Tab-separated table of C-alpha atoms in Angstrom:
chain	number	residue	atom	x	y	z
U	4	MET	CA	0.000	0.000	0.000
U	5	ASP	CA	1.258	3.473	-0.875
U	6	LYS	CA	1.748	5.580	2.228
U	7	ILE	CA	0.072	8.973	2.449
U	8	LEU	CA	2.249	10.178	5.345
U	9	SER	CA	5.797	9.598	6.553
U	10	ILE	CA	6.209	10.529	10.216
U	11	VAL	CA	9.876	10.946	11.116
U	12	ILE	CA	10.918	10.835	14.768
U	13	PRO	CA	14.444	12.068	15.587
U	14	ALA	CA	15.248	10.337	18.879
U	15	TYR	CA	18.263	10.741	21.143
U	16	ASN	CA	18.164	9.485	24.744
U	17	VAL	CA	14.436	9.999	25.200
U	18	GLU	CA	13.621	6.742	26.995
U	19	GLY	CA	11.348	8.572	29.426
U	20	TYR	CA	9.320	10.222	26.662
U	21	ILE	CA	9.291	8.208	23.454
U	22	LYS	CA	6.610	5.709	24.517
U	23	ARG	CA	4.071	8.521	24.696
U	24	CYS	CA	5.199	9.790	21.309
U	25	LEU	CA	4.900	6.398	19.635
U	26	SER	CA	1.627	5.492	21.348
U	27	SER	CA	0.022	8.731	20.195
U	28	ILE	CA	0.493	7.405	16.659
U	29	ALA	CA	-0.094	3.703	17.291
U	30	PHE	CA	-3.551	4.341	18.796
U	31	VAL	CA	-4.829	5.774	15.516
U	32	LYS	CA	-7.584	3.674	13.911
U	33	PRO	CA	-5.969	0.679	12.139
U	34	ASP	CA	-7.281	1.564	8.668
U	35	LEU	CA	-5.720	5.044	8.946
U	36	LEU	CA	-2.538	3.795	10.604
U	37	GLU	CA	-1.953	1.516	7.621
U	38	LYS	CA	-1.659	4.616	5.441
U	39	THR	CA	1.317	5.929	7.422
U	40	GLU	CA	4.919	4.939	7.957
U	41	VAL	CA	6.691	5.879	11.168
U	42	LEU	CA	10.463	6.217	10.808
U	43	ILE	CA	12.206	6.316	14.184
U	44	ILE	CA	15.711	7.680	13.702
U	45	ASN	CA	17.796	6.583	16.669
U	46	ASP	CA	20.595	9.157	16.701
U	47	GLY	CA	23.184	7.185	18.661
U	48	SER	CA	21.191	6.886	21.898
U	49	THR	CA	22.987	5.360	24.880
U	50	ASP	CA	19.813	4.603	26.854
U	51	SER	CA	16.886	2.271	26.121
U	52	THR	CA	15.336	4.482	23.422
U	53	PRO	CA	16.019	1.992	20.560
U	54	ASP	CA	14.741	-0.949	22.643
U	55	ILE	CA	11.406	0.792	23.235
U	56	ALA	CA	11.202	1.719	19.547
U	57	LEU	CA	11.922	-1.847	18.483
U	58	ARG	CA	8.937	-3.135	20.457
U	59	TYR	CA	6.644	-0.927	18.365
U	60	CYS	CA	8.327	-2.092	15.161
U	61	LYS	CA	7.624	-5.711	16.095
U	62	LYS	CA	4.039	-4.979	17.110
U	63	TYR	CA	3.258	-2.878	14.023
U	64	PRO	CA	5.272	-4.365	11.125
U	65	GLY	CA	5.098	-2.432	7.892
U	66	ILE	CA	4.285	0.768	9.799
U	67	PHE	CA	6.967	1.407	12.427
U	68	TYR	CA	10.621	1.237	11.357
U	69	LEU	CA	13.780	1.782	13.373
U	70	HIS	CA	16.897	3.246	11.746
U	71	SER	CA	19.890	3.473	14.065
U	72	LYS	CA	22.906	5.634	13.260
U	73	GLU	CA	25.861	7.290	14.924
U	74	ASN	CA	25.069	10.503	16.746
U	75	GLY	CA	24.953	13.403	14.310
U	76	GLY	CA	22.445	15.795	15.818
U	77	HIS	CA	18.903	16.795	14.929
U	78	GLY	CA	19.775	17.797	11.370
U	79	SER	CA	21.451	14.464	10.718
U	80	ALA	CA	18.372	12.597	11.950
U	81	ILE	CA	16.125	14.691	9.696
U	82	ASN	CA	18.398	14.089	6.698
U	83	THR	CA	18.249	10.351	7.392
U	84	GLY	CA	14.466	10.468	7.649
U	85	ILE	CA	14.213	12.299	4.343
U	86	PHE	CA	16.378	9.630	2.721
U	87	TYR	CA	14.175	6.737	3.878
U	88	ALA	CA	10.747	8.398	3.580
U	89	THR	CA	8.364	7.013	0.950
U	90	GLY	CA	5.089	8.724	1.897
U	91	LYS	CA	3.470	11.465	-0.154
U	92	TYR	CA	3.703	13.862	2.789
U	93	PHE	CA	6.367	14.253	5.455
U	94	LYS	CA	6.054	15.357	9.075
U	95	ILE	CA	8.515	15.503	11.962
U	96	VAL	CA	7.684	14.878	15.607
U	97	ASP	CA	10.574	14.911	18.050
U	98	GLY	CA	10.922	11.911	20.339
U	99	ASP	CA	10.047	13.896	23.464
U	100	ASP	CA	6.932	15.440	21.875
U	101	TRP	CA	3.730	13.748	20.708
U	102	PHE	CA	0.534	14.107	18.684
U	103	SER	CA	-3.090	14.432	19.663
U	104	THR	CA	-4.287	11.023	18.453
U	105	LYS	CA	-7.776	12.361	17.786
U	106	GLU	CA	-6.441	15.209	15.680
U	107	LEU	CA	-3.965	12.932	13.895
U	108	GLN	CA	-6.822	10.711	12.719
U	109	LYS	CA	-8.645	13.682	11.213
U	110	PHE	CA	-5.368	14.912	9.757
U	111	ILE	CA	-4.634	11.666	7.899
U	112	GLU	CA	-8.145	11.715	6.452
U	113	LEU	CA	-7.526	15.287	5.320
U	114	LEU	CA	-4.265	14.345	3.596
U	115	GLU	CA	-6.135	11.867	1.421
U	116	LYS	CA	-8.388	14.631	0.141
U	117	GLN	CA	-5.769	17.310	-0.481
U	118	ASP	CA	-3.086	17.670	-3.121
U	119	VAL	CA	-1.182	20.759	-2.017
U	120	ASP	CA	2.469	21.501	-1.337
U	121	VAL	CA	2.039	22.117	2.393
U	122	ILE	CA	-0.564	21.457	5.056
U	123	ALA	CA	-0.163	23.824	8.007
U	124	SER	CA	-1.684	23.044	11.412
U	125	ASP	CA	-1.715	24.539	14.903
U	126	TYR	CA	0.209	23.190	17.882
U	127	LEU	CA	0.120	23.392	21.662
U	128	CYS	CA	3.026	24.191	23.975
U	129	ILE	CA	2.873	21.835	26.968
U	130	LYS	CA	4.743	22.291	30.245
U	131	ASP	CA	6.992	19.368	31.058
U	132	LYS	CA	6.056	17.331	34.162
U	133	THR	CA	2.738	19.107	34.824
U	134	GLY	CA	1.177	18.713	31.360
U	135	GLU	CA	-0.205	22.233	31.590
U	136	ILE	CA	-1.069	23.886	28.262
U	137	LEU	CA	1.108	26.993	28.164
U	138	SER	CA	-0.095	28.394	24.866
U	139	LYS	CA	-1.628	27.612	21.495
U	140	LYS	CA	0.418	28.503	18.434
U	141	THR	CA	-1.578	29.157	15.299
U	142	CYS	CA	-0.276	28.501	11.806
U	143	THR	CA	-1.997	31.618	10.462
U	144	ASP	CA	-3.100	34.923	11.963
U	145	ASP	CA	-6.000	35.104	9.508
U	146	LYS	CA	-8.822	32.885	10.780
U	147	THR	CA	-10.565	33.040	7.399
U	148	GLN	CA	-7.705	30.973	5.904
U	149	TYR	CA	-8.571	27.852	7.904
U	150	GLY	CA	-10.142	25.146	5.783
U	151	ARG	CA	-8.976	26.493	2.444
U	152	VAL	CA	-5.992	26.574	0.112
U	153	CYS	CA	-3.881	29.738	-0.044
U	154	TYR	CA	-1.146	30.619	-2.511
U	155	MET	CA	2.366	31.985	-2.201
U	156	SER	CA	2.162	33.778	-5.559
U	157	LYS	CA	-0.840	35.776	-4.299
U	158	GLY	CA	1.001	36.903	-1.169
U	159	GLU	CA	-1.371	34.916	1.053
U	160	ILE	CA	1.329	33.029	3.011
U	161	LYS	CA	2.180	35.827	5.418
U	162	LYS	CA	3.171	33.933	8.571
U	163	VAL	CA	6.169	31.600	8.636
U	164	ILE	CA	5.035	27.976	8.950
U	165	LYS	CA	7.194	26.572	11.734
U	166	MET	CA	8.459	23.022	12.001
U	167	HIS	CA	5.748	21.923	14.434
U	168	SER	CA	3.077	23.241	12.038
U	169	LEU	CA	4.615	22.011	8.808
U	170	THR	CA	3.600	18.950	6.808
U	171	ILE	CA	5.130	19.048	3.340
U	172	LYS	CA	5.320	16.932	0.212
U	173	THR	CA	8.258	14.582	0.657
U	174	VAL	CA	9.554	15.179	-2.857
U	175	TYR	CA	10.369	18.807	-2.019
U	176	LEU	CA	12.591	17.685	0.837
U	177	LYS	CA	14.344	15.063	-1.263
U	178	ASN	CA	15.090	17.732	-3.882
U	179	MET	CA	16.256	20.485	-1.528
U	180	PRO	CA	19.246	22.456	-2.860
U	181	ARG	CA	21.290	21.548	0.224
U	182	LYS	CA	21.171	19.244	3.221
U	183	ILE	CA	20.431	20.400	6.738
U	184	ASP	CA	23.481	21.098	8.901
U	185	GLU	CA	24.600	18.167	11.048
U	186	HIS	CA	26.260	18.098	14.479
U	187	CYS	CA	24.424	21.344	15.131
U	188	PHE	CA	21.471	22.661	17.133
U	189	TYR	CA	18.864	25.160	15.845
U	190	VAL	CA	18.426	23.652	12.383
U	191	ASP	CA	14.622	23.847	12.449
U	192	VAL	CA	14.701	27.035	10.397
U	193	GLU	CA	16.861	25.372	7.741
U	194	TYR	CA	14.248	22.606	7.506
U	195	ILE	CA	11.403	25.054	6.875
U	196	THR	CA	13.414	27.410	4.641
U	197	TYR	CA	15.289	25.242	2.140
U	198	PRO	CA	12.195	23.737	0.469
U	199	ALA	CA	10.420	27.138	0.406
U	200	LEU	CA	11.578	27.788	-3.164
U	201	LYS	CA	9.079	25.132	-4.320
U	202	ILE	CA	6.123	25.995	-2.089
U	203	GLU	CA	3.114	27.492	-3.860
U	204	SER	CA	-0.061	26.045	-2.285
U	205	VAL	CA	-0.799	25.784	1.439
U	206	TYR	CA	-3.885	24.310	3.092
U	207	TYR	CA	-4.536	25.626	6.604
U	208	ALA	CA	-5.913	22.827	8.787
U	209	PRO	CA	-7.871	23.836	11.909
U	210	TYR	CA	-6.317	21.085	14.036
U	211	SER	CA	-4.085	21.370	17.112
U	212	LEU	CA	-2.065	18.368	16.024
U	213	TYR	CA	1.391	18.675	17.593
U	214	MET	CA	2.087	18.674	21.342
U	215	TYR	CA	5.357	20.554	21.930
U	216	ARG	CA	6.988	19.871	25.292
U	217	LEU	CA	8.681	22.844	26.951
U	218	GLY	CA	10.749	23.105	30.110
U	219	ARG	CA	12.687	19.858	29.846
U	220	ASN	CA	16.172	20.140	31.296
U	221	GLY	CA	18.842	20.610	28.636
U	222	GLN	CA	16.516	21.655	25.827
U	223	SER	CA	18.393	23.582	23.137
U	224	VAL	CA	15.815	26.406	23.293
U	225	ASP	CA	16.677	27.103	26.935
U	226	ILE	CA	18.530	30.435	27.032
U	227	LYS	CA	21.494	28.972	28.929
U	228	SER	CA	21.849	26.320	26.236
U	229	MET	CA	21.567	29.004	23.552
U	230	GLN	CA	24.350	30.998	25.209
U	231	LYS	CA	26.542	27.923	25.453
U	232	ASN	CA	25.864	26.910	21.850
U	233	ARG	CA	25.743	30.361	20.266
U	234	ALA	CA	28.492	29.434	17.800
U	235	GLN	CA	26.169	26.746	16.436
U	236	HIS	CA	23.325	29.241	16.229
U	237	MET	CA	25.599	31.541	14.245
U	238	ARG	CA	26.525	28.609	12.003
U	239	VAL	CA	22.852	28.131	11.128
U	240	TYR	CA	22.543	31.868	10.431
U	241	ARG	CA	25.483	31.707	8.019
U	242	SER	CA	24.037	28.661	6.254
U	243	LEU	CA	20.708	30.429	5.799
U	244	VAL	CA	22.087	33.707	4.456
U	245	SER	CA	24.324	31.695	2.125
U	246	PHE	CA	21.222	29.900	0.853
U	247	TYR	CA	19.442	33.239	0.506
U	248	GLY	CA	22.323	34.674	-1.499
U	249	MET	CA	22.267	31.651	-3.796
U	250	ALA	CA	18.488	31.920	-4.229
U	251	CYS	CA	18.661	35.628	-5.047
U	252	LYS	CA	20.991	34.915	-7.954
U	253	LYS	CA	18.099	33.071	-9.538
U	254	LYS	CA	14.842	34.656	-10.556
U	255	ILE	CA	12.524	33.767	-7.684
U	256	PRO	CA	9.012	35.136	-7.190
U	257	GLN	CA	8.660	38.240	-5.040
U	258	TYR	CA	6.511	36.659	-2.345
U	259	THR	CA	8.746	33.606	-2.100
U	260	LYS	CA	11.681	35.910	-1.503
U	261	ILE	CA	9.786	37.787	1.201
U	262	TYR	CA	8.790	34.513	2.845
U	263	ILE	CA	12.395	33.281	2.951
U	264	GLU	CA	13.468	36.613	4.443
U	265	LYS	CA	10.856	36.179	7.188
U	266	CYS	CA	12.155	32.673	7.887
U	267	ILE	CA	15.700	33.946	8.328
U	268	ALA	CA	14.462	36.881	10.424
U	269	GLN	CA	13.512	34.340	13.107
U	270	VAL	CA	17.170	33.386	13.461
U	271	ILE	CA	18.170	37.067	13.563
U	272	GLU	CA	15.680	37.698	16.365
U	273	ASN	CA	16.916	34.688	18.340
U	274	GLN	CA	20.509	35.828	17.873
U	275	PHE	CA	19.554	39.206	19.306
U	276	GLN	CA	17.936	37.431	22.253
U	277	ILE	CA	21.225	35.644	22.922
U	278	TYR	CA	23.147	38.917	22.760
U	279	ILE	CA	20.656	40.695	25.043
U	280	SER	CA	20.840	37.874	27.598
U	281	MET	CA	24.638	38.286	27.583
U	282	GLY	CA	24.555	42.081	27.389
U	283	LEU	CA	26.408	42.626	30.673
U	284	ASN	CA	29.413	40.613	29.470
U	285	GLU	CA	32.547	42.375	28.277
U	286	GLY	CA	32.817	42.748	24.507
U	287	ILE	CA	29.252	41.641	23.683
U	288	LYS	CA	28.100	45.079	22.555
U	289	LYS	CA	30.991	45.335	20.103
U	290	GLU	CA	30.369	41.824	18.800
U	291	LEU	CA	26.656	42.517	18.327
U	292	LYS	CA	27.269	45.820	16.558
U	293	GLU	CA	29.828	44.370	14.142
U	294	TRP	CA	27.580	41.405	13.294
U	295	ASP	CA	24.446	43.485	12.802
U	296	CYS	CA	26.223	46.110	10.692
U	297	LYS	CA	27.553	43.380	8.396
U	298	LEU	CA	24.014	42.040	8.077
U	299	LYS	CA	22.706	45.497	7.147
U	300	LYS	CA	25.400	46.003	4.540
U	301	LYS	CA	25.246	42.588	2.872
U	302	TYR	CA	21.589	41.597	3.329
U	303	PRO	CA	19.581	44.818	3.825
U	304	ARG	CA	16.241	43.167	3.095
U	305	ILE	CA	16.759	40.537	5.814
U	306	TYR	CA	17.984	43.277	8.147
U	307	LYS	CA	14.699	45.133	7.664
U	308	SER	CA	12.525	42.033	7.966
U	309	THR	CA	12.858	41.774	11.754
U	310	GLU	CA	9.716	42.929	13.569
U	311	LYS	CA	10.652	42.989	17.250
U	312	LYS	CA	10.557	46.432	18.880
U	313	SER	CA	13.507	45.595	21.117
U	314	ILE	CA	15.713	45.171	18.042
U	315	THR	CA	14.483	48.436	16.532
U	316	LEU	CA	15.275	50.262	19.793
U	317	LEU	CA	18.749	48.759	20.077
U	318	ARG	CA	19.588	49.782	16.538
U	319	ALA	CA	18.131	53.267	16.968
U	320	THR	CA	20.325	53.888	20.041
U	321	ASN	CA	23.492	52.534	18.410
U	322	TYR	CA	23.138	49.502	20.735
U	323	ASN	CA	23.627	51.698	23.833
U	324	LEU	CA	20.484	50.187	25.381
U	325	LEU	CA	22.056	46.733	25.424
U	326	LYS	CA	23.082	46.772	29.093
U	327	PRO	CA	19.732	48.127	30.373
U	328	ALA	CA	17.991	45.579	28.146
U	329	ALA	CA	20.151	42.825	29.660
U	330	VAL	CA	19.175	43.915	33.187
U	331	VAL	CA	15.459	43.907	32.298
U	332	TYR	CA	15.827	40.538	30.573
U	333	LYS	CA	17.479	39.050	33.653
U	334	ILE	CA	14.708	40.337	35.953
U	335	VAL	CA	11.907	39.113	33.684
U	336	LYS	CA	13.401	35.664	33.136
U	337	HIS	CA	14.255	35.074	36.774
């Protein structure tokens, strides 16, 4: 049977979480489950993650598959998943996150009816340990777009479709102009940006499909982790602006170009957050100023695509508000 959906699960040392992830898929109605393939990419785990995954592979043959590899990071696991995927559509769920089974069932049924480049869906941010819903993230700010197809060429795709919202035709990932960076954190934006050159049609699904766990110790999105790994964050930034420069040499549609700029702006804004959080450290102001001025000179459109007021204020004051901003940031976050 041809698979309508490939679900790829990057998994590294998530023995305490992956059972919930896998069960949220396995409990889908059998006739719908048969239309999916679940590719568990064991990224060199040293705990019992692959053993738990293997039990699902044995229980659900022809649906769950385990691919073990040496540790290469999130990007490496995604690249491996793209290589093995055979479904028409492709979706990632990290091993410590999970789906709403009820919403996943409706989602698979929807995929059978649609033939678009991307299906975008909402997701919930869930607090680790307590299970509290922290927030709902919508895939569009325009409620009238839910339940219909919108088009890039008409300028209708205004909000960046983040990884947790994105389900995309597998062929676009297999034909990306470059692979996602490996041995590196923060590659989510590469995953959503590189295939954007091909995206034209997007269906906005009114389902809160993805459950995104927040607050787990050691998560890469924790600000202390971002400070520690800021060289990797900068590596992703350089990969993205390199891709943007390559894309601009070709004749790409106006709205596609704007969309890619918005994708990269997310990395710019996160880089500013790192700098602000470190604003009391010696030499950070100089480093920030030099980096941002280079961005303005070489990629003025990306420079202007950031929307955060804090960034506008820092630039307007020649970055002299960095230390006060760092003090406020420290108070708010602690």
